[in-house]
Short mmCIF file of C-alpha atoms in Angstrom, two decimals:
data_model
loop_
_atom_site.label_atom_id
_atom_site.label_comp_id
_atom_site.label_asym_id
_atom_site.label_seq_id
_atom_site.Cartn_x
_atom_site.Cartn_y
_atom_site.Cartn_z
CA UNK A 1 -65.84 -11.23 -215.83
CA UNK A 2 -62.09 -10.87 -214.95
CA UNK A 3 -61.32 -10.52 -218.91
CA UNK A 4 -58.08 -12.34 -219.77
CA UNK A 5 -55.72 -13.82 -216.89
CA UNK A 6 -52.69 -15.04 -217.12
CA UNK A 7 -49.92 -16.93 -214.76
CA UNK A 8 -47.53 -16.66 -213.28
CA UNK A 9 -47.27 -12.83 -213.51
CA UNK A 10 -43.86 -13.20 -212.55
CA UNK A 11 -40.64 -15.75 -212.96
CA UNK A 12 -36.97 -16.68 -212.94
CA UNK A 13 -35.27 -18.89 -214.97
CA UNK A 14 -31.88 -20.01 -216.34
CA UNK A 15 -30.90 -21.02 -219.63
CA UNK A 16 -31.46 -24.14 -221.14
CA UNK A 17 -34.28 -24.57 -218.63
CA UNK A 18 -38.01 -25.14 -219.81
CA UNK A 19 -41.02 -23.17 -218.92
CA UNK A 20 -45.03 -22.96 -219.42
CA UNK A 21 -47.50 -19.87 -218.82
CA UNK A 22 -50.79 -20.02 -219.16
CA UNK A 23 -53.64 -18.04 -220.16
CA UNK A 24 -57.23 -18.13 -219.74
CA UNK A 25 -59.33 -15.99 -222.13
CA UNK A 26 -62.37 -13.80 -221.86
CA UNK A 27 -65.37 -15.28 -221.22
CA UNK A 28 -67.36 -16.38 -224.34
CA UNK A 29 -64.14 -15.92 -226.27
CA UNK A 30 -62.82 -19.62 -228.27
CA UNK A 31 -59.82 -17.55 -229.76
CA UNK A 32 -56.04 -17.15 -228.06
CA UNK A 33 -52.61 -15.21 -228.99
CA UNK A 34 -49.58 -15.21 -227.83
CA UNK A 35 -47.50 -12.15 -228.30
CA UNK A 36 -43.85 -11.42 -226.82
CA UNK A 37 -42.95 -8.08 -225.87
CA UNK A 38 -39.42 -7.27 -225.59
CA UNK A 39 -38.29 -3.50 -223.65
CA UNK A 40 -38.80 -1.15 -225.36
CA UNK A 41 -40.74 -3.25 -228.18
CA UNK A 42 -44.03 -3.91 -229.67
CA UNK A 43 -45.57 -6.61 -229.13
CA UNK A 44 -44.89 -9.69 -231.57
CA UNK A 45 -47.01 -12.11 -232.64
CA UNK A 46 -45.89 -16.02 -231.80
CA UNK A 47 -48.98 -18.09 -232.70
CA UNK A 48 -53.00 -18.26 -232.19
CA UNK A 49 -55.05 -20.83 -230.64
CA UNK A 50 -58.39 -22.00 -232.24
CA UNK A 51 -60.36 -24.92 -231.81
CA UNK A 52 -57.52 -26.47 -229.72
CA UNK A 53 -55.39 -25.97 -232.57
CA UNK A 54 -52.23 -24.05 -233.80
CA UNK A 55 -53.85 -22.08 -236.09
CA UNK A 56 -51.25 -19.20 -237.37
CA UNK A 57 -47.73 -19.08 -236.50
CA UNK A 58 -45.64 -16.23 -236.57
CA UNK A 59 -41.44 -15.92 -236.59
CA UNK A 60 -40.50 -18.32 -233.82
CA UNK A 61 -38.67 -20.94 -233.32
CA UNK A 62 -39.80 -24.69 -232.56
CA UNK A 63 -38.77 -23.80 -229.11
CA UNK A 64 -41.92 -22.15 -228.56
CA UNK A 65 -44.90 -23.96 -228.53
CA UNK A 66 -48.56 -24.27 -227.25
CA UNK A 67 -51.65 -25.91 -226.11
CA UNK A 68 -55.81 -25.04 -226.23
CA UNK A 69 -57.65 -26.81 -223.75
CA UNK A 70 -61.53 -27.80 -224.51
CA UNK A 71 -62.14 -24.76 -222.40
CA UNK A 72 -60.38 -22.23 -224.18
CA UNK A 73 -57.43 -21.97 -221.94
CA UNK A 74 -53.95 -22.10 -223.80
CA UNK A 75 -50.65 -22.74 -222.06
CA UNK A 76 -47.44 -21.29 -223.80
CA UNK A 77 -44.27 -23.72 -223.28
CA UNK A 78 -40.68 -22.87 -224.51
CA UNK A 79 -38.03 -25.20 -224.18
CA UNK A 80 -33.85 -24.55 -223.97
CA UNK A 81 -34.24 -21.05 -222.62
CA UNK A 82 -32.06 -18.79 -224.09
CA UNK A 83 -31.20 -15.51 -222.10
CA UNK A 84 -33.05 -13.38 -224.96
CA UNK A 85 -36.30 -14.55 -224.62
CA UNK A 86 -36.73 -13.04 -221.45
CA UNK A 87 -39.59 -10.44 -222.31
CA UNK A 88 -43.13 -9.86 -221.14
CA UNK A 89 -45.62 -12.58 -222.52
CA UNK A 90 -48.55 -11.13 -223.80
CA UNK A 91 -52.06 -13.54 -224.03
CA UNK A 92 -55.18 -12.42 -226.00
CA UNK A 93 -57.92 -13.26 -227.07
CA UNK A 94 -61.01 -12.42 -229.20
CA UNK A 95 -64.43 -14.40 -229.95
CA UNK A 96 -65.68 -15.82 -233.47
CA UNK A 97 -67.27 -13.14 -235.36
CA UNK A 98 -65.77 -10.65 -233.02
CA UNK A 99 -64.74 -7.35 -234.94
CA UNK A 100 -60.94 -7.35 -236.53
CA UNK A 101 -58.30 -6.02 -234.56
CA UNK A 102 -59.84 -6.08 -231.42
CA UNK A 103 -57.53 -8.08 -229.11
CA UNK A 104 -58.38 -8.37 -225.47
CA UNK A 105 -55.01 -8.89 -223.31
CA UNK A 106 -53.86 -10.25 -220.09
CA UNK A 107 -51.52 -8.57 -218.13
CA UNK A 108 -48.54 -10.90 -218.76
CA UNK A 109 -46.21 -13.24 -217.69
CA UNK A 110 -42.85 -11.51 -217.07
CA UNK A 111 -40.15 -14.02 -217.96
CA UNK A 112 -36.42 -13.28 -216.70
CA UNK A 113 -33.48 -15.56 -217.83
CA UNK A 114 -30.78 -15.75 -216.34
CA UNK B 1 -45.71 -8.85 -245.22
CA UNK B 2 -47.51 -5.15 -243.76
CA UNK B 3 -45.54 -2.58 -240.90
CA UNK B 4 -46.02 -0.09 -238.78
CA UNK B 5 -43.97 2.48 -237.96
CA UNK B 6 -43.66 5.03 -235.13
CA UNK B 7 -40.55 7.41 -235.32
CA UNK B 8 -41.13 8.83 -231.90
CA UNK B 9 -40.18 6.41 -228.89
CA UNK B 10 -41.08 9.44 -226.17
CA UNK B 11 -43.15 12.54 -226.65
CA UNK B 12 -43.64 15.31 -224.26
CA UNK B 13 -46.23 17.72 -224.36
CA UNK B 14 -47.17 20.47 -221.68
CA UNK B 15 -51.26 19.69 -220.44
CA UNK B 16 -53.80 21.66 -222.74
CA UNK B 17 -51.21 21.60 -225.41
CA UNK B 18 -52.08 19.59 -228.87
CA UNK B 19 -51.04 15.97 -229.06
CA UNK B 20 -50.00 14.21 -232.53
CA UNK B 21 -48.19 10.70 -232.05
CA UNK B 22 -47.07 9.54 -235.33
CA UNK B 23 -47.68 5.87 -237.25
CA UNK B 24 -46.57 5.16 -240.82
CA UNK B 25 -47.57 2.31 -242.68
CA UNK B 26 -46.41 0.04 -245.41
CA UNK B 27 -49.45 -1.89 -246.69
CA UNK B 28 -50.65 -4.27 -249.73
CA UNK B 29 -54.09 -3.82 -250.15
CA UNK B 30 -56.73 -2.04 -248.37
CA UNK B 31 -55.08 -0.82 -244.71
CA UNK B 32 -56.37 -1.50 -241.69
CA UNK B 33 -55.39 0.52 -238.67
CA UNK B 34 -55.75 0.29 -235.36
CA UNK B 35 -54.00 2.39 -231.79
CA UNK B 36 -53.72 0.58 -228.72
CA UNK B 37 -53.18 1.86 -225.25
CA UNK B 38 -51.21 1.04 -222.31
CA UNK B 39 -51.68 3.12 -219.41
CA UNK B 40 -49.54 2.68 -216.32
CA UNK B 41 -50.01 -1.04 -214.39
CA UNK B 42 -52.47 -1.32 -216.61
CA UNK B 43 -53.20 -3.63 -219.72
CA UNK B 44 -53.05 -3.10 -222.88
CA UNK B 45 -56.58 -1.81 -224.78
CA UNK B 46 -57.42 -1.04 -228.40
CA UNK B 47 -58.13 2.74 -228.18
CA UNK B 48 -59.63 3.56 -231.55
CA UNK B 49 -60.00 1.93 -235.31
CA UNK B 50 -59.88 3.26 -238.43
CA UNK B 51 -62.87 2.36 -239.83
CA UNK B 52 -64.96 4.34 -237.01
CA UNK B 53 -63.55 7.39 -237.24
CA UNK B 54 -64.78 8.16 -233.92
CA UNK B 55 -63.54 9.93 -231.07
CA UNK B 56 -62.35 7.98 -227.67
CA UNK B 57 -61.29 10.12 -225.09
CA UNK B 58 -60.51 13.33 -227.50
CA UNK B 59 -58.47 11.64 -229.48
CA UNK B 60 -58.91 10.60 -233.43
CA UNK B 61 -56.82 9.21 -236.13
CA UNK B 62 -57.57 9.97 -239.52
CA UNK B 63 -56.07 7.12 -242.55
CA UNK B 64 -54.22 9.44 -244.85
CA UNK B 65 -53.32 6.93 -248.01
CA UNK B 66 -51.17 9.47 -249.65
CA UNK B 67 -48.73 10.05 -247.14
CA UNK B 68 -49.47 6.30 -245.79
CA UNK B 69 -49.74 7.79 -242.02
CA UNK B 70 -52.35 7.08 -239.49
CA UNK B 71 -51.30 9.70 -237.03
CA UNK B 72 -53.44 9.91 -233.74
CA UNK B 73 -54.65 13.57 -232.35
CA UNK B 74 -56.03 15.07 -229.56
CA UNK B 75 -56.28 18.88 -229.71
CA UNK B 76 -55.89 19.38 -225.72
CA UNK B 77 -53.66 17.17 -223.68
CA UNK B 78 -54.41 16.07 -220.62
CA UNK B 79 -52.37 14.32 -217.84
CA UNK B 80 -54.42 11.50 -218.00
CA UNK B 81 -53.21 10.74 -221.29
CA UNK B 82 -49.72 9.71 -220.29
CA UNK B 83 -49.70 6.45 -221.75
CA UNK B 84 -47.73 3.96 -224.13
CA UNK B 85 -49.34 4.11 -227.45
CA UNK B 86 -49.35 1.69 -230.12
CA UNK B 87 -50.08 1.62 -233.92
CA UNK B 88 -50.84 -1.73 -234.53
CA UNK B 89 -52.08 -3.08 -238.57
CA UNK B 90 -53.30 -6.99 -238.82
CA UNK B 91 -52.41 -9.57 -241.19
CA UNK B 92 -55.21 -11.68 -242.23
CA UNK B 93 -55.16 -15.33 -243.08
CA UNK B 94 -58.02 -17.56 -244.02
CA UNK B 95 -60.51 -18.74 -242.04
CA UNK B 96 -62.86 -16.06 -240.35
CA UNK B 97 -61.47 -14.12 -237.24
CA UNK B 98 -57.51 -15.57 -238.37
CA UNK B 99 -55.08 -12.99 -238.26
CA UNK B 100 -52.18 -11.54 -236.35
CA UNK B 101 -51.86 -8.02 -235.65
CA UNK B 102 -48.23 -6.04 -236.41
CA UNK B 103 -47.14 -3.45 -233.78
CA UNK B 104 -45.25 -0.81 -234.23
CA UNK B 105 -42.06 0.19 -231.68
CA UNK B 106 -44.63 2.23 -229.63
CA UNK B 107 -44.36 6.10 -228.38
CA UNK B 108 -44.43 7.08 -224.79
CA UNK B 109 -46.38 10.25 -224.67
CA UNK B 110 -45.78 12.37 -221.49
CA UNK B 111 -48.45 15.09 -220.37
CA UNK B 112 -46.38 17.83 -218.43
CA UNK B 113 -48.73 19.60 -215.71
#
């Protein structure tokens, strides 16, 4: 199992420009986050994927928005690129039933605007 | 709405000595607690939860509700341990397995040989 992978690892943009990552969980997980990491930040939480839906949603604008595939995988998408949401896009997921807090995460998608 | 807080953005320690990276919380309710790891190139891992008070790699956290702290120890550094650490807390929702989890700034703890 290659745990959570994500693409592209890397990638260039300018403003106002549109752009999608994707994400494919763990095996025998159903369950996918999307967390931005800023330097020298935390992680934050944008939204989770569950049963191809948008299940929680944290402080983001419409901008950013997502997709769940029958499969599990989830594509992130955010529209009119603005120069600070360049930051390190975090996936992760978890499986139903799977203990609290216990987030299993990709590598990331480093996203530069310029 | 809970948070996490870590005064300490970089800690240095010399190898063998004792290791205490700091995480305040804010909390309605019962806390939860967690530390997560990032090691270098690598991704990042939950290290330990609160509710096991167990050891991973030397290292523990005990939940103090008093002083609302959920500081993470290790007694004898190693240089292995260079890492980004995380305090992270979760926000449940309803529905089973529906939360987010709140991280805190991180600390950057660097093992001097």
């Amino acid at each position: 199992d290659a745990g959570v992978t994500q693409s592209p690892t890397h990638l260039i943009k300018t403003r106002g420009q549109q752009v999608t990552l994707r994400c494919s969980p763990k095996s025998g997980h159903d369950t996918v986050s999307w967390y931005q990491q800023a330097l020298g930040q935390g992680p934050q939480f944008i939204f989770q994927y569950y049963e191809e839906e948008e299940r929680q949603r944290g402080n983001f604008p419409d901008r950013f928005s997502g997709h769940q595939f029958p499969n599990y995988s989830s594509e992130l998408n955010v529209n009119a690129l603005l120069l600070g949401d360049s930051a390190l896009y975090l996936c992760a997921s978890s499986p139903t039933g799977g203990l609290v807090g216990e987030l299993f995460f990709g590598e990331g998608s480093r996203l530069t605007v310029l | 709405a809970q948070r996490v807080t870590q005064p300490e953005k970089l800690l240095s320690v010399f190898k063998g000595a004792p290791v205490e990276l700091k995480c305040n919380y804010s909390y309605s309710g019962s806390p939860e607690l967690f530390w997560y790891v990032q090691y270098s190139r690598q991704r990042l891992q939950l290290l330990l939860r609160h509710i096991s008070r167990e050891s991973i790699k030397g290292f523990t956290a005990d939940l103090n509700k008093g002083e609302t702290s959920f500081h993470l120890k290790k007694p004898f550094a190693q240089e292995e341990d260079s890492a980004m650490y995380y305090c992270a807390s979760p926000q449940r929702y309803s529905g089973a397995g529906s939360y987010q989890l709140t991280f805190g700034k991180g600390t950057k703890l660097s093992v001097i040989p």
